[in-house]
Amino acid sequence: MPSISQLRKEEQALHALLFTQAQYKNYIPVKSDSLLQIAEAYYRTSSDSLHKAWTLFYLAQYYRDSDEKEKALSYFQQANIASRNIENNQFKFLLNLHWANLLSDEDAENKGIEKYQTANKYAILLKDTLKQIDLYGQWGWCCLLTGKYDCADSLFNMGLKLSTSSKMTYYNYLLNCLSLTARERKDYKRALELVNRSLSLAKDSTELYPLWNNKGEILLEMNQYDSAHFYLSKDTRDYDPYFKATHYLNWSIYEEKIKNLPKALEY
């Protein structure tokens, strides 16, 4: 393509939107809103409601990822208004799902539930089982993080039921999620049973890493130190600061439990 500055205004806006969308769909961090500002400036006064709605949606995503939550919520609201006369269930599913996740993170639980329910309605209209499973997984995860374990288990099991009937790879992920709720309840026998079932289904290291980590943490809480050390050592993810911080925390707990306090402090 020629330089974006050589394109007509409409082409510039569409290029900016599609380029940002491609980044998000390939899990590439969007480091600036400069391209989206080009798209927003054009579509604000355009009759193209669909591209306007998508632009506002990705601006909401960008500001959420930049930890500007109020801006993100504002743009989700604007995207919702822009999409009112659009018959695009795919867009409306994604909008409500991501909006729900942000509302749940911000402790706006009732509003979050409302958006999850709306997203589920569009997933059903799309007849897309995978979207429903993904929705139940994300909704259940929000319940897990807020200590609503019964709600989390119910949603994970709903996803598991759909995953079983359609033979999808979410099955072992949801088993591990159920293991996490059992661990939070200190039902370690149940937690181990579930994570072992999940491990038996995992196909590669990408799937295995979080399972090894979960099993290591379960065994650590059970004071089975040698086994905990074995499984925690198998999770070697270090490409994200969050993973590194989690590893340091787990190893500090391990060293404290075996009375090696200087090493615990170091971690």
Short mmCIF file of C-alpha atoms in Angstrom, two decimals:
data_model
loop_
_atom_site.label_atom_id
_atom_site.label_comp_id
_atom_site.label_asym_id
_atom_site.label_seq_id
_atom_site.Cartn_x
_atom_site.Cartn_y
_atom_site.Cartn_z
CA MET A 1 0.00 0.00 0.00
CA PRO A 2 1.09 3.58 -0.45
CA SER A 3 1.79 5.71 2.61
CA ILE A 4 -1.39 6.45 4.58
CA SER A 5 -0.82 10.18 3.96
CA GLN A 6 -1.26 9.56 0.21
CA LEU A 7 -4.69 7.98 0.62
CA ARG A 8 -8.05 9.72 0.42
CA LYS A 9 -9.69 10.53 3.78
CA GLU A 10 -12.09 7.59 3.54
CA GLU A 11 -9.27 5.18 2.68
CA GLN A 12 -7.14 6.57 5.52
CA ALA A 13 -9.95 5.96 8.02
CA LEU A 14 -10.64 2.42 6.81
CA HIS A 15 -6.93 1.56 6.79
CA ALA A 16 -6.54 2.90 10.34
CA LEU A 17 -9.51 0.86 11.58
CA LEU A 18 -8.54 -2.40 9.83
CA PHE A 19 -4.89 -2.12 10.86
CA THR A 20 -5.94 -1.73 14.52
CA GLN A 21 -8.39 -4.60 14.22
CA ALA A 22 -5.65 -6.82 12.77
CA GLN A 23 -3.39 -6.00 15.71
CA TYR A 24 -6.04 -6.94 18.26
CA LYS A 25 -6.95 -10.15 16.47
CA ASN A 26 -3.27 -11.18 16.48
CA TYR A 27 -2.72 -10.18 20.14
CA ILE A 28 -0.28 -7.42 19.19
CA PRO A 29 -0.34 -4.56 21.73
CA VAL A 30 -1.76 -1.32 20.33
CA LYS A 31 0.69 1.27 21.69
CA SER A 32 -1.00 4.44 20.44
CA ASP A 33 -4.48 5.68 19.58
CA SER A 34 -3.15 7.86 16.72
CA LEU A 35 -4.52 5.62 13.96
CA LEU A 36 -7.88 5.27 15.68
CA GLN A 37 -8.07 9.06 16.04
CA ILE A 38 -7.83 9.30 12.23
CA ALA A 39 -10.71 6.84 11.90
CA GLU A 40 -12.77 8.56 14.59
CA ALA A 41 -12.34 12.00 13.02
CA TYR A 42 -13.68 10.67 9.71
CA TYR A 43 -16.49 8.40 10.92
CA ARG A 44 -17.86 10.89 13.48
CA THR A 45 -19.55 12.78 10.64
CA SER A 46 -19.95 9.84 8.26
CA SER A 47 -23.20 7.99 7.56
CA ASP A 48 -21.27 4.71 7.88
CA SER A 49 -22.63 3.61 11.26
CA LEU A 50 -20.96 0.19 11.23
CA HIS A 51 -17.41 1.48 10.78
CA LYS A 52 -18.13 4.26 13.25
CA ALA A 53 -19.27 1.70 15.83
CA TRP A 54 -16.21 -0.51 15.25
CA THR A 55 -13.90 2.50 15.64
CA LEU A 56 -15.51 3.51 18.93
CA PHE A 57 -15.34 -0.12 20.11
CA TYR A 58 -11.59 -0.34 19.46
CA LEU A 59 -11.02 3.01 21.11
CA ALA A 60 -12.76 1.55 24.16
CA GLN A 61 -10.43 -1.47 23.96
CA TYR A 62 -7.38 0.76 23.66
CA TYR A 63 -8.30 2.93 26.67
CA ARG A 64 -9.18 -0.16 28.72
CA ASP A 65 -5.73 -1.62 27.97
CA SER A 66 -4.16 1.75 28.79
CA ASP A 67 -5.87 1.69 32.20
CA GLU A 68 -8.04 4.69 31.37
CA LYS A 69 -11.20 2.96 32.54
CA GLU A 70 -13.56 5.94 32.54
CA LYS A 71 -12.65 6.76 28.94
CA ALA A 72 -13.09 3.11 27.99
CA LEU A 73 -16.56 2.94 29.54
CA SER A 74 -17.52 6.16 27.73
CA TYR A 75 -16.43 4.74 24.38
CA PHE A 76 -18.25 1.44 24.97
CA GLN A 77 -21.39 3.50 25.59
CA GLN A 78 -20.81 5.54 22.41
CA ALA A 79 -20.22 2.36 20.39
CA ASN A 80 -23.48 0.96 21.72
CA ILE A 81 -25.38 4.10 20.67
CA ALA A 82 -23.75 4.05 17.21
CA SER A 83 -24.77 0.41 16.68
CA ARG A 84 -28.44 0.74 17.60
CA ASN A 85 -29.66 0.63 14.00
CA ILE A 86 -27.09 -1.93 12.83
CA GLU A 87 -28.05 -5.56 12.24
CA ASN A 88 -24.68 -7.08 13.11
CA ASN A 89 -24.94 -9.69 15.86
CA GLN A 90 -21.21 -10.45 15.72
CA PHE A 91 -20.38 -6.84 16.62
CA LYS A 92 -23.02 -6.68 19.33
CA PHE A 93 -21.78 -9.92 20.89
CA LEU A 94 -18.20 -8.63 21.10
CA LEU A 95 -19.26 -5.20 22.33
CA ASN A 96 -21.33 -6.55 25.20
CA LEU A 97 -18.78 -9.23 26.15
CA HIS A 98 -15.86 -6.79 26.47
CA TRP A 99 -18.06 -4.15 28.08
CA ALA A 100 -19.23 -6.73 30.64
CA ASN A 101 -15.64 -7.71 31.47
CA LEU A 102 -14.71 -4.09 32.14
CA LEU A 103 -17.80 -3.43 34.25
CA SER A 104 -17.04 -6.55 36.31
CA ASP A 105 -13.46 -5.38 36.81
CA GLU A 106 -14.81 -2.06 38.04
CA ASP A 107 -17.13 -3.73 40.57
CA ALA A 108 -20.25 -2.71 38.65
CA GLU A 109 -21.53 -6.26 39.07
CA ASN A 110 -25.21 -5.84 38.16
CA LYS A 111 -24.43 -3.87 35.02
CA GLY A 112 -21.80 -6.44 34.11
CA ILE A 113 -24.28 -9.31 34.46
CA GLU A 114 -26.73 -7.44 32.25
CA LYS A 115 -24.09 -7.10 29.50
CA TYR A 116 -23.08 -10.78 29.80
CA GLN A 117 -26.74 -11.75 29.39
CA THR A 118 -27.03 -9.51 26.33
CA ALA A 119 -23.85 -10.99 24.84
CA ASN A 120 -25.25 -14.48 25.41
CA LYS A 121 -28.44 -13.51 23.57
CA TYR A 122 -26.41 -12.53 20.50
CA ALA A 123 -24.26 -15.70 20.71
CA ILE A 124 -27.48 -17.74 20.63
CA LEU A 125 -28.78 -15.72 17.67
CA LEU A 126 -25.48 -16.39 15.88
CA LYS A 127 -25.85 -20.13 16.68
CA ASP A 128 -22.19 -20.00 17.67
CA THR A 129 -21.46 -22.55 20.39
CA LEU A 130 -17.82 -21.50 20.65
CA LYS A 131 -18.84 -17.93 21.46
CA GLN A 132 -21.19 -19.19 24.17
CA ILE A 133 -18.44 -21.33 25.72
CA ASP A 134 -16.02 -18.40 25.63
CA LEU A 135 -18.66 -16.19 27.24
CA TYR A 136 -19.34 -18.64 30.08
CA GLY A 137 -15.58 -18.98 30.63
CA GLN A 138 -15.01 -15.22 30.88
CA TRP A 139 -18.15 -14.60 32.95
CA GLY A 140 -17.22 -17.46 35.28
CA TRP A 141 -13.69 -16.09 35.62
CA CYS A 142 -15.06 -12.71 36.75
CA CYS A 143 -17.20 -14.50 39.36
CA LEU A 144 -14.14 -16.49 40.51
CA LEU A 145 -12.04 -13.34 40.95
CA THR A 146 -14.76 -11.73 43.06
CA GLY A 147 -15.18 -14.77 45.31
CA LYS A 148 -18.57 -15.87 43.93
CA TYR A 149 -17.60 -19.51 43.65
CA ASP A 150 -21.09 -20.99 43.23
CA CYS A 151 -21.75 -18.62 40.35
CA ALA A 152 -18.34 -19.42 38.82
CA ASP A 153 -18.90 -23.19 39.08
CA SER A 154 -22.36 -22.89 37.51
CA LEU A 155 -21.03 -20.92 34.53
CA PHE A 156 -17.96 -23.15 34.03
CA ASN A 157 -20.23 -26.20 34.08
CA MET A 158 -22.56 -24.63 31.52
CA GLY A 159 -19.56 -24.05 29.27
CA LEU A 160 -18.31 -27.57 29.96
CA LYS A 161 -21.64 -29.07 28.94
CA LEU A 162 -21.56 -27.21 25.62
CA SER A 163 -17.90 -28.03 25.13
CA THR A 164 -18.56 -31.75 25.66
CA SER A 165 -21.41 -31.86 23.19
CA SER A 166 -19.39 -30.11 20.50
CA LYS A 167 -16.01 -31.77 21.32
CA MET A 168 -14.19 -28.46 21.58
CA THR A 169 -10.77 -27.73 23.08
CA TYR A 170 -12.24 -25.46 25.78
CA TYR A 171 -13.07 -28.61 27.73
CA ASN A 172 -9.74 -28.96 29.58
CA TYR A 173 -9.51 -25.18 30.14
CA LEU A 174 -12.88 -25.23 31.91
CA LEU A 175 -11.86 -28.27 33.95
CA ASN A 176 -8.89 -26.27 35.19
CA CYS A 177 -11.18 -23.33 36.03
CA LEU A 178 -13.35 -25.66 38.11
CA SER A 179 -10.16 -26.87 39.80
CA LEU A 180 -9.35 -23.27 40.72
CA THR A 181 -12.71 -22.75 42.42
CA ALA A 182 -12.25 -26.03 44.32
CA ARG A 183 -8.79 -24.83 45.39
CA GLU A 184 -10.23 -21.52 46.62
CA ARG A 185 -12.71 -23.54 48.70
CA LYS A 186 -9.77 -25.61 50.02
CA ASP A 187 -11.30 -28.77 48.57
CA TYR A 188 -7.88 -29.99 47.51
CA LYS A 189 -8.92 -33.55 46.66
CA ARG A 190 -11.48 -32.23 44.18
CA ALA A 191 -9.04 -29.61 42.86
CA LEU A 192 -6.38 -32.26 42.15
CA GLU A 193 -8.88 -34.57 40.50
CA LEU A 194 -10.00 -31.82 38.13
CA VAL A 195 -6.52 -30.53 37.27
CA ASN A 196 -5.32 -34.10 36.62
CA ARG A 197 -8.22 -34.65 34.22
CA SER A 198 -7.28 -31.42 32.50
CA LEU A 199 -3.61 -32.44 32.29
CA SER A 200 -4.58 -35.73 30.65
CA LEU A 201 -6.26 -33.80 27.83
CA ALA A 202 -3.61 -31.11 27.25
CA LYS A 203 -1.78 -31.37 23.94
CA ASP A 204 1.13 -28.92 24.14
CA SER A 205 3.12 -26.71 26.50
CA THR A 206 0.84 -23.72 25.91
CA GLU A 207 -2.00 -25.67 27.52
CA LEU A 208 0.23 -27.43 30.06
CA TYR A 209 1.93 -24.40 31.66
CA PRO A 210 -1.10 -23.03 33.56
CA LEU A 211 -2.10 -26.57 34.58
CA TRP A 212 1.36 -27.33 36.00
CA ASN A 213 1.28 -24.02 37.87
CA ASN A 214 -2.18 -24.72 39.29
CA LYS A 215 -1.19 -28.23 40.40
CA GLY A 216 1.98 -26.84 41.99
CA GLU A 217 -0.03 -24.27 43.94
CA ILE A 218 -2.54 -26.92 45.09
CA LEU A 219 0.28 -29.16 46.34
CA LEU A 220 1.96 -26.18 47.99
CA GLU A 221 -1.21 -25.39 49.92
CA MET A 222 -1.35 -29.09 50.91
CA ASN A 223 2.23 -28.78 52.26
CA GLN A 224 3.50 -31.42 49.82
CA TYR A 225 6.68 -29.47 49.18
CA ASP A 226 8.69 -31.84 46.96
CA SER A 227 5.77 -32.37 44.58
CA ALA A 228 4.94 -28.65 44.62
CA HIS A 229 8.55 -27.81 43.71
CA PHE A 230 8.42 -30.31 40.83
CA TYR A 231 5.30 -28.81 39.21
CA LEU A 232 6.09 -25.16 39.88
CA SER A 233 9.49 -25.70 38.21
CA LYS A 234 7.79 -27.02 35.07
CA ASP A 235 6.00 -23.71 34.43
CA THR A 236 8.76 -21.69 32.74
CA ARG A 237 6.67 -18.88 31.27
CA ASP A 238 8.64 -15.64 31.56
CA TYR A 239 7.52 -13.58 28.55
CA ASP A 240 5.12 -11.44 30.54
CA PRO A 241 5.73 -9.39 33.73
CA TYR A 242 2.55 -10.87 35.22
CA PHE A 243 3.89 -14.42 34.87
CA LYS A 244 7.24 -13.42 36.37
CA ALA A 245 5.57 -11.74 39.33
CA THR A 246 3.35 -14.79 39.91
CA HIS A 247 6.38 -17.09 39.85
CA TYR A 248 8.24 -14.95 42.37
CA LEU A 249 5.21 -14.92 44.66
CA ASN A 250 4.78 -18.71 44.47
CA TRP A 251 8.46 -19.34 45.15
CA SER A 252 8.43 -16.92 48.09
CA ILE A 253 5.54 -18.90 49.61
CA TYR A 254 7.39 -22.15 48.97
CA GLU A 255 10.62 -20.92 50.60
CA GLU A 256 8.72 -19.52 53.58
CA LYS A 257 6.96 -22.86 54.09
CA ILE A 258 10.28 -24.73 54.18
CA LYS A 259 11.63 -22.11 56.63
CA ASN A 260 14.12 -20.55 54.20
CA LEU A 261 13.17 -16.97 55.09
CA PRO A 262 16.10 -15.13 53.45
CA LYS A 263 15.29 -16.78 50.11
CA ALA A 264 11.59 -16.06 50.61
CA LEU A 265 12.39 -12.38 51.11
CA GLU A 266 14.58 -12.39 48.01
CA TYR A 267 11.73 -13.77 45.90
#
